[in-house]
Short mmCIF file of C-alpha atoms in Angstrom, two decimals:
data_model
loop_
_atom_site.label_atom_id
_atom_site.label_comp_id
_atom_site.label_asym_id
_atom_site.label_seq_id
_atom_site.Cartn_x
_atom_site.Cartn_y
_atom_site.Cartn_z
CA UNK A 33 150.86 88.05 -75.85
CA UNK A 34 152.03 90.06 -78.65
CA UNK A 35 151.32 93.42 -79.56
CA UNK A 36 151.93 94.36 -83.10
CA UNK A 37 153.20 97.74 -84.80
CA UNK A 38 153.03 98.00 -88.60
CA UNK A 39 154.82 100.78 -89.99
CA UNK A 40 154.53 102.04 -93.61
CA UNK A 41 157.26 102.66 -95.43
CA UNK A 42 156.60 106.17 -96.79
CA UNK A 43 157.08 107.08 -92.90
CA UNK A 44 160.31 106.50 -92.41
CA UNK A 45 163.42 104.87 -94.63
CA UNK A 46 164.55 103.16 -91.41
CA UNK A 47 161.33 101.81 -89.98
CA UNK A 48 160.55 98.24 -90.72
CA UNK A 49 157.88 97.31 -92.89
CA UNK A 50 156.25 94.58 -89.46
CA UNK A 51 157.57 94.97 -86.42
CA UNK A 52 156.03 92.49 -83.66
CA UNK A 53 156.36 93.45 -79.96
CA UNK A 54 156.79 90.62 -77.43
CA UNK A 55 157.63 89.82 -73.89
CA UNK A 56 160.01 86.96 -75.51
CA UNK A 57 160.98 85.68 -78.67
CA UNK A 58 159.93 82.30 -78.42
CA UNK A 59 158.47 79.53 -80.71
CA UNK A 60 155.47 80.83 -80.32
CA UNK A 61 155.39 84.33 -81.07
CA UNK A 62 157.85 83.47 -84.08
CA UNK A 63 154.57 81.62 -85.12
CA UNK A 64 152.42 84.53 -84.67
CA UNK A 65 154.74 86.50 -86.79
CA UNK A 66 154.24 83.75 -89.91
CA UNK A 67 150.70 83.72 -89.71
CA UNK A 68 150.88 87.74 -89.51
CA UNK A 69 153.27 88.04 -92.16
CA UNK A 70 152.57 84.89 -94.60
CA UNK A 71 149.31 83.49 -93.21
CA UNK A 72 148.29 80.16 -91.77
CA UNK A 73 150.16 76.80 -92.70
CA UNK A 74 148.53 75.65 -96.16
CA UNK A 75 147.74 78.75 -97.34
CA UNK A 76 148.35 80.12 -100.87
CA UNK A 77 151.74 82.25 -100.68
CA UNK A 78 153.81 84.02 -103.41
CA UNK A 79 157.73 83.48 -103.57
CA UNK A 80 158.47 86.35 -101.16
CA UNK A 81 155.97 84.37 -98.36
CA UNK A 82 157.86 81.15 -99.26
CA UNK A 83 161.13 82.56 -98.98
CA UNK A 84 160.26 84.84 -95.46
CA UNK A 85 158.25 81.51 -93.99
CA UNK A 86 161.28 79.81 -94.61
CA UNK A 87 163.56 82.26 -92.82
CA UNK A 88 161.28 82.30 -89.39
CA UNK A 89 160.85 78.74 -89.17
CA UNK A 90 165.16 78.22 -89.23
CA UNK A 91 164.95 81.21 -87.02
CA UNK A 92 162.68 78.99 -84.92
CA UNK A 93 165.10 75.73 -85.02
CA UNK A 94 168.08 77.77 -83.71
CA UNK A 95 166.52 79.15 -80.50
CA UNK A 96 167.85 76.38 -78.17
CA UNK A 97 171.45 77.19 -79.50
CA UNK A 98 171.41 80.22 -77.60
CA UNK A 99 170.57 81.20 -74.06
CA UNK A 100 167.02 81.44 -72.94
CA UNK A 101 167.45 85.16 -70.97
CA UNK A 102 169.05 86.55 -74.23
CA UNK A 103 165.11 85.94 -75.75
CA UNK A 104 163.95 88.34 -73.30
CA UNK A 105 165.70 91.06 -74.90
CA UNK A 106 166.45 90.22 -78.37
CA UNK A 107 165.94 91.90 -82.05
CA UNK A 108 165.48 89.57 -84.62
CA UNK A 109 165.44 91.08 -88.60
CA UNK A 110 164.41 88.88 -91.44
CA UNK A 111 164.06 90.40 -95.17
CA UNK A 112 161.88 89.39 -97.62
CA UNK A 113 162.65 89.32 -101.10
CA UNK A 114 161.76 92.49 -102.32
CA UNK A 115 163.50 94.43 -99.54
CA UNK A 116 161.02 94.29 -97.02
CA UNK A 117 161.89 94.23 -93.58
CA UNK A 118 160.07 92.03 -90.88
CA UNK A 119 161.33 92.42 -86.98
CA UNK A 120 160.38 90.92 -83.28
CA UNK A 121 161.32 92.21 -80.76
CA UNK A 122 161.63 91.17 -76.50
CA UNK A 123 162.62 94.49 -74.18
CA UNK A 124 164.69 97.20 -75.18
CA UNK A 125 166.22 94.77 -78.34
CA UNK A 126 169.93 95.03 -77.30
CA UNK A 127 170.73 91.24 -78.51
CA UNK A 128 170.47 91.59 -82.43
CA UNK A 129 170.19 88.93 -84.77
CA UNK A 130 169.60 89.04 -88.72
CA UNK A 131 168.13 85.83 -90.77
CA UNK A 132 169.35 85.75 -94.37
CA UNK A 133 169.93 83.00 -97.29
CA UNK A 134 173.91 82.72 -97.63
CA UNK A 135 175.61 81.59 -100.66
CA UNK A 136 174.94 77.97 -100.73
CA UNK A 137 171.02 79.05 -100.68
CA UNK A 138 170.38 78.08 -97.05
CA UNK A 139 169.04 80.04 -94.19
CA UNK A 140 171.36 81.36 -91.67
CA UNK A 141 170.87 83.26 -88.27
CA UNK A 142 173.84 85.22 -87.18
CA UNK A 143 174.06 87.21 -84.16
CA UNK A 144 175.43 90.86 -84.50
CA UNK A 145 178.21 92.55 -82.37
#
């Protein structure tokens, strides 16, 4: 379904630290990103999986508020705690979303222009 790309970051300043390749960002590859990333559901994480798990899975509650073609050709960033940057990505990634904790300490997806 998925094909995945990990890049290091001595490579490149600008290349993410996971990028995941998909036909469409959908619950279910934003699953196979948290098991890639933070590992299966019970396992043993450190604050940074906490806090990244917890970013994908409100990424994964806000897909319906959107239209389904825009998934087919979408960018979404989320970035861990310690600067890390995790991606998926559907087609050429012209729809761009980030997933960060705002002020009031909750998760928030926002769409950029």
């Amino acid at each position: 379904m998925g094909n995945t790309v990990e890049y290091q970051k001595k490579s490149s300043a600008h290349a993410p630290t996971v990028l995941l390749q998909v036909q469409e960002v959908n619950k279910r590859t934003l699953g196979k990103l948290i098991i890639k990333t933070v590992g299966h559901e019970g396992t043993e994480t450190d604050e940074e999986g906490t806090y990244l798990r917890r970013q994908i899975q409100a990424c994964i509650s806000n897909l319906e508020h959107h239209k389904p073609a825009l998934w087919k050709d979408a960018r979404v960033s989320f970035y861990g705690l310690q600067g890390h940057e995790y991606v998926i990505q559907s087609g050429g990634g012209r729809h761009r979303f980030v997933v960060f904790l705002d002020a009031k300490d909750e998760v928030t997806l926002t769409k950029r222009k």
